[in-house]
Short mmCIF file of N, CA and C in Angstrom, two decimals:
data_model
loop_
_atom_site.label_atom_id
_atom_site.label_comp_id
_atom_site.label_asym_id
_atom_site.label_seq_id
_atom_site.Cartn_x
_atom_site.Cartn_y
_atom_site.Cartn_z
N UNK N 1 101.70 20.21 -15.64
CA UNK N 1 100.83 19.18 -15.10
C UNK N 1 99.63 19.77 -14.39
N UNK N 2 99.83 20.89 -13.67
CA UNK N 2 98.72 21.52 -12.97
C UNK N 2 97.71 22.08 -13.97
N UNK N 3 98.15 22.57 -15.09
CA UNK N 3 97.23 23.10 -16.10
C UNK N 3 96.36 21.97 -16.65
N UNK N 4 96.96 20.82 -16.88
CA UNK N 4 96.21 19.67 -17.40
C UNK N 4 95.16 19.22 -16.40
N UNK N 5 95.51 19.17 -15.12
CA UNK N 5 94.53 18.79 -14.10
C UNK N 5 93.40 19.81 -14.02
N UNK N 6 93.73 21.08 -14.12
CA UNK N 6 92.70 22.13 -14.07
C UNK N 6 91.75 22.00 -15.25
N UNK N 7 92.26 21.75 -16.43
CA UNK N 7 91.41 21.57 -17.62
C UNK N 7 90.53 20.33 -17.44
N UNK N 8 91.10 19.25 -16.95
CA UNK N 8 90.34 18.03 -16.71
C UNK N 8 89.17 18.29 -15.77
N UNK N 9 89.41 18.97 -14.66
CA UNK N 9 88.35 19.23 -13.69
C UNK N 9 87.32 20.22 -14.25
N UNK N 10 87.76 21.17 -15.06
CA UNK N 10 86.81 22.09 -15.70
C UNK N 10 85.88 21.32 -16.64
N UNK N 11 86.43 20.43 -17.44
CA UNK N 11 85.61 19.64 -18.35
C UNK N 11 84.67 18.73 -17.57
N UNK N 12 85.17 18.09 -16.52
CA UNK N 12 84.34 17.22 -15.69
C UNK N 12 83.19 18.01 -15.07
N UNK N 13 83.48 19.22 -14.58
CA UNK N 13 82.45 20.07 -13.99
C UNK N 13 81.37 20.44 -15.03
N UNK N 14 81.79 20.78 -16.23
CA UNK N 14 80.85 21.14 -17.30
C UNK N 14 79.97 19.95 -17.65
N UNK N 15 80.56 18.77 -17.74
CA UNK N 15 79.78 17.57 -18.04
C UNK N 15 78.76 17.26 -16.95
N UNK N 16 79.14 17.44 -15.71
CA UNK N 16 78.22 17.20 -14.60
C UNK N 16 77.06 18.18 -14.63
N UNK N 17 77.35 19.43 -14.85
CA UNK N 17 76.31 20.46 -14.90
C UNK N 17 75.38 20.19 -16.08
N UNK N 18 75.92 19.88 -17.22
CA UNK N 18 75.11 19.62 -18.41
C UNK N 18 74.21 18.42 -18.18
N UNK N 19 74.73 17.37 -17.58
CA UNK N 19 73.92 16.18 -17.28
C UNK N 19 72.78 16.50 -16.34
N UNK N 20 73.00 17.34 -15.35
CA UNK N 20 71.94 17.72 -14.42
C UNK N 20 70.88 18.55 -15.11
N UNK N 21 71.29 19.44 -16.00
CA UNK N 21 70.32 20.27 -16.71
C UNK N 21 69.41 19.41 -17.57
N UNK N 22 69.96 18.41 -18.25
CA UNK N 22 69.15 17.54 -19.09
C UNK N 22 68.13 16.78 -18.26
N UNK N 23 68.52 16.28 -17.10
CA UNK N 23 67.62 15.53 -16.25
C UNK N 23 66.49 16.45 -15.75
N UNK N 24 66.84 17.66 -15.32
CA UNK N 24 65.82 18.60 -14.87
C UNK N 24 64.88 18.96 -16.00
N UNK N 25 65.40 19.15 -17.20
CA UNK N 25 64.57 19.49 -18.35
C UNK N 25 63.59 18.36 -18.63
N UNK N 26 64.07 17.10 -18.54
CA UNK N 26 63.21 15.95 -18.80
C UNK N 26 62.07 15.92 -17.80
N UNK N 27 62.34 16.16 -16.55
CA UNK N 27 61.32 16.16 -15.51
C UNK N 27 60.39 17.35 -15.70
N UNK N 28 60.95 18.54 -15.96
CA UNK N 28 60.15 19.75 -16.04
C UNK N 28 59.16 19.75 -17.18
N UNK N 29 59.54 19.29 -18.36
CA UNK N 29 58.60 19.38 -19.46
C UNK N 29 57.43 18.41 -19.25
N UNK N 30 57.61 17.33 -18.53
CA UNK N 30 56.50 16.41 -18.26
C UNK N 30 55.61 16.92 -17.13
N UNK N 31 56.17 17.67 -16.21
CA UNK N 31 55.41 18.08 -15.03
C UNK N 31 54.21 18.97 -15.39
N UNK N 32 54.28 19.70 -16.49
CA UNK N 32 53.16 20.56 -16.88
C UNK N 32 51.91 19.76 -17.25
N UNK N 33 52.07 18.48 -17.54
CA UNK N 33 50.93 17.64 -17.94
C UNK N 33 50.31 16.88 -16.76
N UNK N 34 50.93 16.94 -15.59
CA UNK N 34 50.45 16.18 -14.44
C UNK N 34 49.31 16.91 -13.75
N UNK N 35 48.41 16.14 -13.11
CA UNK N 35 47.33 16.75 -12.35
C UNK N 35 46.05 15.94 -12.43
N UNK N 36 44.96 16.53 -11.96
CA UNK N 36 43.65 15.88 -11.96
C UNK N 36 42.87 16.30 -13.20
N UNK N 37 42.18 15.34 -13.79
CA UNK N 37 41.44 15.56 -15.02
C UNK N 37 40.06 14.94 -14.93
N UNK N 38 39.09 15.53 -15.62
CA UNK N 38 37.80 14.90 -15.85
C UNK N 38 37.91 14.14 -17.17
N UNK N 39 37.76 12.83 -17.11
CA UNK N 39 37.86 12.00 -18.30
C UNK N 39 36.48 11.54 -18.75
N UNK N 40 36.29 11.52 -20.03
CA UNK N 40 35.09 10.97 -20.64
C UNK N 40 35.57 9.91 -21.62
N UNK N 41 35.08 8.69 -21.48
CA UNK N 41 35.55 7.61 -22.35
C UNK N 41 34.40 6.70 -22.74
N UNK N 42 34.54 6.08 -23.87
CA UNK N 42 33.60 5.04 -24.26
C UNK N 42 34.37 3.92 -24.92
N UNK N 43 33.83 2.74 -24.80
CA UNK N 43 34.43 1.58 -25.44
C UNK N 43 33.64 1.30 -26.73
N UNK N 44 34.29 0.61 -27.63
CA UNK N 44 33.63 0.26 -28.88
C UNK N 44 34.17 -1.09 -29.35
N UNK N 45 33.38 -1.74 -30.16
CA UNK N 45 33.82 -2.93 -30.89
C UNK N 45 33.33 -2.79 -32.32
N UNK N 46 34.03 -3.37 -33.23
CA UNK N 46 33.60 -3.43 -34.62
C UNK N 46 33.85 -4.84 -35.09
N UNK N 47 32.81 -5.44 -35.65
CA UNK N 47 32.92 -6.78 -36.19
C UNK N 47 32.49 -6.76 -37.64
N UNK N 48 33.12 -7.54 -38.44
CA UNK N 48 32.88 -7.57 -39.87
C UNK N 48 31.40 -7.78 -40.19
N UNK N 49 30.73 -8.68 -39.50
CA UNK N 49 29.32 -8.99 -39.78
C UNK N 49 28.34 -8.03 -39.12
N UNK N 50 28.75 -7.31 -38.08
CA UNK N 50 27.81 -6.52 -37.29
C UNK N 50 28.05 -5.02 -37.32
N UNK N 51 29.21 -4.58 -37.70
CA UNK N 51 29.53 -3.16 -37.66
C UNK N 51 29.93 -2.73 -36.26
N UNK N 52 29.71 -1.44 -35.96
CA UNK N 52 30.13 -0.88 -34.68
C UNK N 52 29.09 -1.09 -33.59
N UNK N 53 29.59 -1.36 -32.39
CA UNK N 53 28.80 -1.37 -31.17
C UNK N 53 29.54 -0.49 -30.17
N UNK N 54 28.79 0.44 -29.54
CA UNK N 54 29.42 1.37 -28.61
C UNK N 54 28.95 1.10 -27.20
N UNK N 55 29.87 1.19 -26.25
CA UNK N 55 29.53 1.06 -24.84
C UNK N 55 29.08 2.39 -24.28
N UNK N 56 28.60 2.37 -23.06
CA UNK N 56 28.19 3.60 -22.39
C UNK N 56 29.38 4.53 -22.20
N UNK N 57 29.10 5.82 -22.21
CA UNK N 57 30.13 6.80 -21.90
C UNK N 57 30.36 6.80 -20.39
N UNK N 58 31.60 6.74 -20.00
CA UNK N 58 31.96 6.76 -18.58
C UNK N 58 32.67 8.07 -18.30
N UNK N 59 32.16 8.81 -17.32
CA UNK N 59 32.79 10.05 -16.89
C UNK N 59 33.46 9.77 -15.55
N UNK N 60 34.73 10.14 -15.44
CA UNK N 60 35.51 9.76 -14.27
C UNK N 60 36.50 10.87 -13.94
N UNK N 61 36.60 11.20 -12.67
CA UNK N 61 37.62 12.14 -12.22
C UNK N 61 38.89 11.33 -11.96
N UNK N 62 39.85 11.47 -12.86
CA UNK N 62 41.08 10.70 -12.78
C UNK N 62 42.29 11.59 -12.66
N UNK N 63 43.43 11.06 -13.07
CA UNK N 63 44.67 11.81 -12.89
C UNK N 63 45.72 11.40 -13.90
N UNK N 64 46.67 12.30 -14.07
CA UNK N 64 47.90 12.02 -14.80
C UNK N 64 49.01 12.17 -13.77
N UNK N 65 49.71 11.08 -13.50
CA UNK N 65 50.72 11.04 -12.44
C UNK N 65 52.06 10.60 -13.01
N UNK N 66 53.15 10.99 -12.37
CA UNK N 66 54.45 10.50 -12.83
C UNK N 66 54.63 9.03 -12.51
N UNK N 67 55.27 8.32 -13.42
CA UNK N 67 55.65 6.94 -13.13
C UNK N 67 56.89 7.02 -12.24
N UNK N 68 57.34 5.90 -11.74
CA UNK N 68 58.44 5.86 -10.77
C UNK N 68 59.66 6.64 -11.26
N UNK N 69 60.07 6.42 -12.48
CA UNK N 69 61.26 7.08 -13.01
C UNK N 69 60.92 8.31 -13.84
N UNK N 70 59.67 8.65 -13.95
CA UNK N 70 59.17 9.77 -14.74
C UNK N 70 59.55 9.69 -16.21
N UNK N 71 59.92 8.53 -16.67
CA UNK N 71 60.11 8.35 -18.11
C UNK N 71 58.74 8.28 -18.77
N UNK N 72 57.78 7.73 -18.04
CA UNK N 72 56.41 7.58 -18.51
C UNK N 72 55.51 8.28 -17.50
N UNK N 73 54.21 8.36 -17.84
CA UNK N 73 53.22 8.85 -16.89
C UNK N 73 52.15 7.78 -16.75
N UNK N 74 51.39 7.86 -15.70
CA UNK N 74 50.25 6.96 -15.49
C UNK N 74 49.00 7.79 -15.68
N UNK N 75 48.19 7.41 -16.66
CA UNK N 75 46.92 8.10 -16.88
C UNK N 75 45.82 7.19 -16.35
N UNK N 76 45.22 7.59 -15.23
CA UNK N 76 44.09 6.86 -14.63
C UNK N 76 42.81 7.47 -15.19
N UNK N 77 42.18 6.79 -16.15
CA UNK N 77 41.07 7.41 -16.87
C UNK N 77 39.71 6.73 -16.67
N UNK N 78 39.67 5.60 -16.00
CA UNK N 78 38.41 4.90 -15.74
C UNK N 78 38.45 4.29 -14.35
N UNK N 79 37.29 4.13 -13.70
CA UNK N 79 37.28 3.59 -12.34
C UNK N 79 37.58 2.10 -12.27
N UNK N 80 37.16 1.33 -13.29
CA UNK N 80 37.38 -0.11 -13.29
C UNK N 80 37.84 -0.55 -14.68
N UNK N 81 38.38 -1.74 -14.74
CA UNK N 81 38.92 -2.24 -16.00
C UNK N 81 38.08 -3.39 -16.54
N UNK N 82 36.76 -3.28 -16.45
CA UNK N 82 35.90 -4.40 -16.82
C UNK N 82 35.97 -4.74 -18.31
N UNK N 83 36.23 -3.76 -19.16
CA UNK N 83 36.28 -4.05 -20.59
C UNK N 83 37.65 -3.72 -21.17
N UNK N 84 38.68 -3.90 -20.40
CA UNK N 84 40.04 -3.64 -20.85
C UNK N 84 40.57 -4.77 -21.71
N UNK N 85 41.83 -4.70 -22.02
CA UNK N 85 42.46 -5.67 -22.90
C UNK N 85 43.68 -6.26 -22.21
N UNK N 86 43.75 -7.57 -22.20
CA UNK N 86 44.86 -8.29 -21.60
C UNK N 86 45.59 -9.07 -22.68
N UNK N 87 46.89 -8.94 -22.73
CA UNK N 87 47.73 -9.69 -23.66
C UNK N 87 48.75 -10.47 -22.87
N UNK N 88 48.86 -11.74 -23.16
CA UNK N 88 49.84 -12.59 -22.49
C UNK N 88 49.71 -12.50 -20.97
N UNK N 89 48.48 -12.37 -20.49
CA UNK N 89 48.23 -12.32 -19.05
C UNK N 89 48.50 -10.97 -18.40
N UNK N 90 48.81 -9.94 -19.19
CA UNK N 90 49.12 -8.62 -18.66
C UNK N 90 48.10 -7.63 -19.21
N UNK N 91 47.46 -6.86 -18.32
CA UNK N 91 46.51 -5.87 -18.77
C UNK N 91 47.25 -4.65 -19.33
N UNK N 92 46.98 -4.31 -20.59
CA UNK N 92 47.65 -3.19 -21.23
C UNK N 92 46.80 -1.93 -21.23
N UNK N 93 45.49 -2.07 -21.06
CA UNK N 93 44.64 -0.92 -20.82
C UNK N 93 43.33 -1.41 -20.21
N UNK N 94 42.60 -0.50 -19.63
CA UNK N 94 41.34 -0.82 -18.98
C UNK N 94 40.92 0.34 -18.11
N UNK N 95 41.66 0.60 -17.05
CA UNK N 95 41.40 1.76 -16.21
C UNK N 95 42.56 2.75 -16.25
N UNK N 96 43.70 2.31 -16.77
CA UNK N 96 44.86 3.20 -16.87
C UNK N 96 45.78 2.73 -17.99
N UNK N 97 46.61 3.66 -18.44
CA UNK N 97 47.68 3.35 -19.38
C UNK N 97 48.94 4.04 -18.87
N UNK N 98 50.10 3.63 -19.40
CA UNK N 98 51.38 4.21 -19.02
C UNK N 98 52.14 4.65 -20.28
N UNK N 99 51.74 5.78 -20.86
CA UNK N 99 52.41 6.23 -22.08
C UNK N 99 53.62 7.12 -21.78
N UNK N 100 54.38 7.37 -22.82
CA UNK N 100 55.50 8.30 -22.80
C UNK N 100 55.00 9.63 -23.37
N UNK N 101 55.34 10.75 -22.74
CA UNK N 101 54.98 12.07 -23.26
C UNK N 101 56.21 12.70 -23.90
N UNK N 102 56.09 13.03 -25.17
CA UNK N 102 57.17 13.71 -25.88
C UNK N 102 57.08 15.22 -25.59
N UNK N 103 58.14 15.94 -25.90
CA UNK N 103 58.18 17.38 -25.60
C UNK N 103 57.06 18.15 -26.26
N UNK N 104 56.58 17.70 -27.42
CA UNK N 104 55.51 18.40 -28.12
C UNK N 104 54.11 17.98 -27.63
N UNK N 105 54.04 17.14 -26.59
CA UNK N 105 52.76 16.71 -26.03
C UNK N 105 52.22 15.43 -26.63
N UNK N 106 52.89 14.91 -27.66
CA UNK N 106 52.44 13.67 -28.28
C UNK N 106 52.68 12.50 -27.33
N UNK N 107 51.74 11.56 -27.32
CA UNK N 107 51.87 10.37 -26.49
C UNK N 107 52.29 9.19 -27.36
N UNK N 108 53.13 8.33 -26.81
CA UNK N 108 53.42 7.05 -27.44
C UNK N 108 53.31 5.98 -26.37
N UNK N 109 52.95 4.80 -26.78
CA UNK N 109 52.70 3.71 -25.84
C UNK N 109 53.36 2.43 -26.36
N UNK N 110 54.70 2.39 -26.36
CA UNK N 110 55.39 1.24 -26.94
C UNK N 110 55.06 -0.07 -26.23
N UNK N 111 54.68 0.00 -24.96
CA UNK N 111 54.40 -1.21 -24.19
C UNK N 111 53.29 -2.05 -24.82
N UNK N 112 52.26 -1.39 -25.36
CA UNK N 112 51.15 -2.14 -25.95
C UNK N 112 51.61 -2.93 -27.18
N UNK N 113 52.51 -2.35 -27.97
CA UNK N 113 53.00 -3.03 -29.15
C UNK N 113 53.98 -4.15 -28.79
N UNK N 114 54.80 -3.90 -27.76
CA UNK N 114 55.74 -4.92 -27.30
C UNK N 114 55.00 -6.12 -26.71
N UNK N 115 53.90 -5.87 -26.01
CA UNK N 115 53.17 -6.93 -25.32
C UNK N 115 52.16 -7.63 -26.23
N UNK N 116 51.46 -6.87 -27.05
CA UNK N 116 50.35 -7.42 -27.82
C UNK N 116 50.62 -7.58 -29.31
N UNK N 117 51.69 -7.00 -29.81
CA UNK N 117 52.04 -7.19 -31.21
C UNK N 117 51.43 -6.16 -32.14
N UNK N 118 51.47 -6.49 -33.42
CA UNK N 118 51.12 -5.55 -34.47
C UNK N 118 49.64 -5.25 -34.59
N UNK N 119 48.76 -6.00 -33.96
CA UNK N 119 47.34 -5.72 -34.04
C UNK N 119 46.91 -4.68 -33.00
N UNK N 120 47.86 -4.08 -32.33
CA UNK N 120 47.57 -3.06 -31.32
C UNK N 120 47.36 -1.70 -31.99
N UNK N 121 46.60 -0.85 -31.30
CA UNK N 121 46.35 0.50 -31.81
C UNK N 121 46.55 1.49 -30.68
N UNK N 122 47.26 2.58 -30.96
CA UNK N 122 47.37 3.66 -29.99
C UNK N 122 47.71 4.94 -30.71
N UNK N 123 47.02 6.01 -30.35
CA UNK N 123 47.37 7.35 -30.80
C UNK N 123 46.84 8.31 -29.75
N UNK N 124 47.52 9.41 -29.56
CA UNK N 124 47.05 10.38 -28.60
C UNK N 124 48.03 11.51 -28.39
N UNK N 125 47.51 12.57 -27.76
CA UNK N 125 48.37 13.71 -27.47
C UNK N 125 47.67 14.67 -26.52
N UNK N 126 48.47 15.52 -25.92
CA UNK N 126 47.99 16.67 -25.20
C UNK N 126 47.94 17.80 -26.22
N UNK N 127 46.78 18.40 -26.45
CA UNK N 127 46.72 19.54 -27.36
C UNK N 127 47.29 20.78 -26.66
N UNK N 128 47.23 20.77 -25.34
CA UNK N 128 47.87 21.75 -24.47
C UNK N 128 47.96 21.08 -23.10
N UNK N 129 48.62 21.65 -22.12
CA UNK N 129 48.77 20.96 -20.83
C UNK N 129 47.44 20.65 -20.11
N UNK N 130 46.34 21.26 -20.55
CA UNK N 130 45.05 21.07 -19.88
C UNK N 130 44.10 20.15 -20.63
N UNK N 131 44.49 19.58 -21.75
CA UNK N 131 43.59 18.77 -22.56
C UNK N 131 44.33 17.60 -23.20
N UNK N 132 43.81 16.40 -23.00
CA UNK N 132 44.42 15.20 -23.56
C UNK N 132 43.35 14.36 -24.24
N UNK N 133 43.72 13.68 -25.30
CA UNK N 133 42.82 12.71 -25.91
C UNK N 133 43.67 11.56 -26.44
N UNK N 134 43.10 10.36 -26.38
CA UNK N 134 43.81 9.21 -26.92
C UNK N 134 42.84 8.11 -27.28
N UNK N 135 43.32 7.22 -28.12
CA UNK N 135 42.60 6.03 -28.55
C UNK N 135 43.53 4.85 -28.29
N UNK N 136 43.02 3.83 -27.67
CA UNK N 136 43.83 2.65 -27.41
C UNK N 136 42.97 1.42 -27.69
N UNK N 137 43.55 0.41 -28.32
CA UNK N 137 42.77 -0.79 -28.63
C UNK N 137 43.57 -1.81 -29.38
N UNK N 138 42.85 -2.68 -30.04
CA UNK N 138 43.49 -3.74 -30.81
C UNK N 138 42.48 -4.36 -31.76
N UNK N 139 42.93 -5.33 -32.49
CA UNK N 139 42.03 -5.97 -33.43
C UNK N 139 42.69 -7.10 -34.16
N UNK N 140 41.95 -7.65 -35.09
CA UNK N 140 42.44 -8.76 -35.89
C UNK N 140 41.31 -9.71 -36.23
N UNK N 141 41.48 -10.48 -37.28
CA UNK N 141 40.51 -11.50 -37.69
C UNK N 141 39.09 -10.93 -37.83
N UNK N 142 38.96 -9.79 -38.50
CA UNK N 142 37.64 -9.25 -38.80
C UNK N 142 37.00 -8.44 -37.69
N UNK N 143 37.78 -7.94 -36.76
CA UNK N 143 37.20 -7.14 -35.69
C UNK N 143 38.21 -6.21 -35.07
N UNK N 144 37.69 -5.24 -34.32
CA UNK N 144 38.55 -4.31 -33.58
C UNK N 144 37.79 -3.85 -32.34
N UNK N 145 38.50 -3.37 -31.34
CA UNK N 145 37.90 -2.94 -30.09
C UNK N 145 38.82 -1.94 -29.43
N UNK N 146 38.28 -1.17 -28.50
CA UNK N 146 39.13 -0.22 -27.81
C UNK N 146 38.37 0.82 -27.02
N UNK N 147 39.11 1.85 -26.60
CA UNK N 147 38.57 2.97 -25.84
C UNK N 147 38.95 4.27 -26.55
N UNK N 148 38.02 5.19 -26.62
CA UNK N 148 38.29 6.57 -27.00
C UNK N 148 38.17 7.39 -25.73
N UNK N 149 39.15 8.25 -25.45
CA UNK N 149 39.21 8.97 -24.19
C UNK N 149 39.55 10.45 -24.44
N UNK N 150 38.83 11.32 -23.72
CA UNK N 150 39.13 12.75 -23.72
C UNK N 150 39.23 13.19 -22.26
N UNK N 151 40.25 13.97 -21.95
CA UNK N 151 40.42 14.47 -20.58
C UNK N 151 40.65 15.97 -20.56
N UNK N 152 39.97 16.65 -19.62
CA UNK N 152 40.12 18.10 -19.42
C UNK N 152 40.57 18.32 -17.98
N UNK N 153 41.62 19.13 -17.80
CA UNK N 153 42.17 19.38 -16.48
C UNK N 153 41.11 20.01 -15.57
N UNK N 154 41.10 19.59 -14.32
CA UNK N 154 40.25 20.18 -13.29
C UNK N 154 41.01 21.36 -12.71
N UNK N 155 40.46 22.53 -12.80
CA UNK N 155 41.13 23.75 -12.31
C UNK N 155 40.90 23.94 -10.84
#
């Protein structure tokens, strides 16, 4: 009976240690992407009858910060959200987004698709921990709109 208890506690200890390592790994791989960045962004629209219209380029000192649970990050890339996009009364982009960072630096933003549906657009990634770029927007019925953003870490 004592041998069985010892094996049980050994297995329990291994499971606890393994679970802690996974949590630390999840936090650690995202932490390399956090910090202050110089962002350059512009907005655009495209309409079937008019073609592309581009907004002014906005340069902003922003940040990449952990979200509360660090499952996602908060990318603050513009000072105001004057030309952002709201779906169902919820702003999905404008001055910030909350994407998920994968281990390879790729960004995904499931929230925009869950909130706004299939006419949403998002792609982006960190090419390295010091450089990020993404496109976020939407469209439908003969038009599209969005933001193109590039960020370089402030050293």
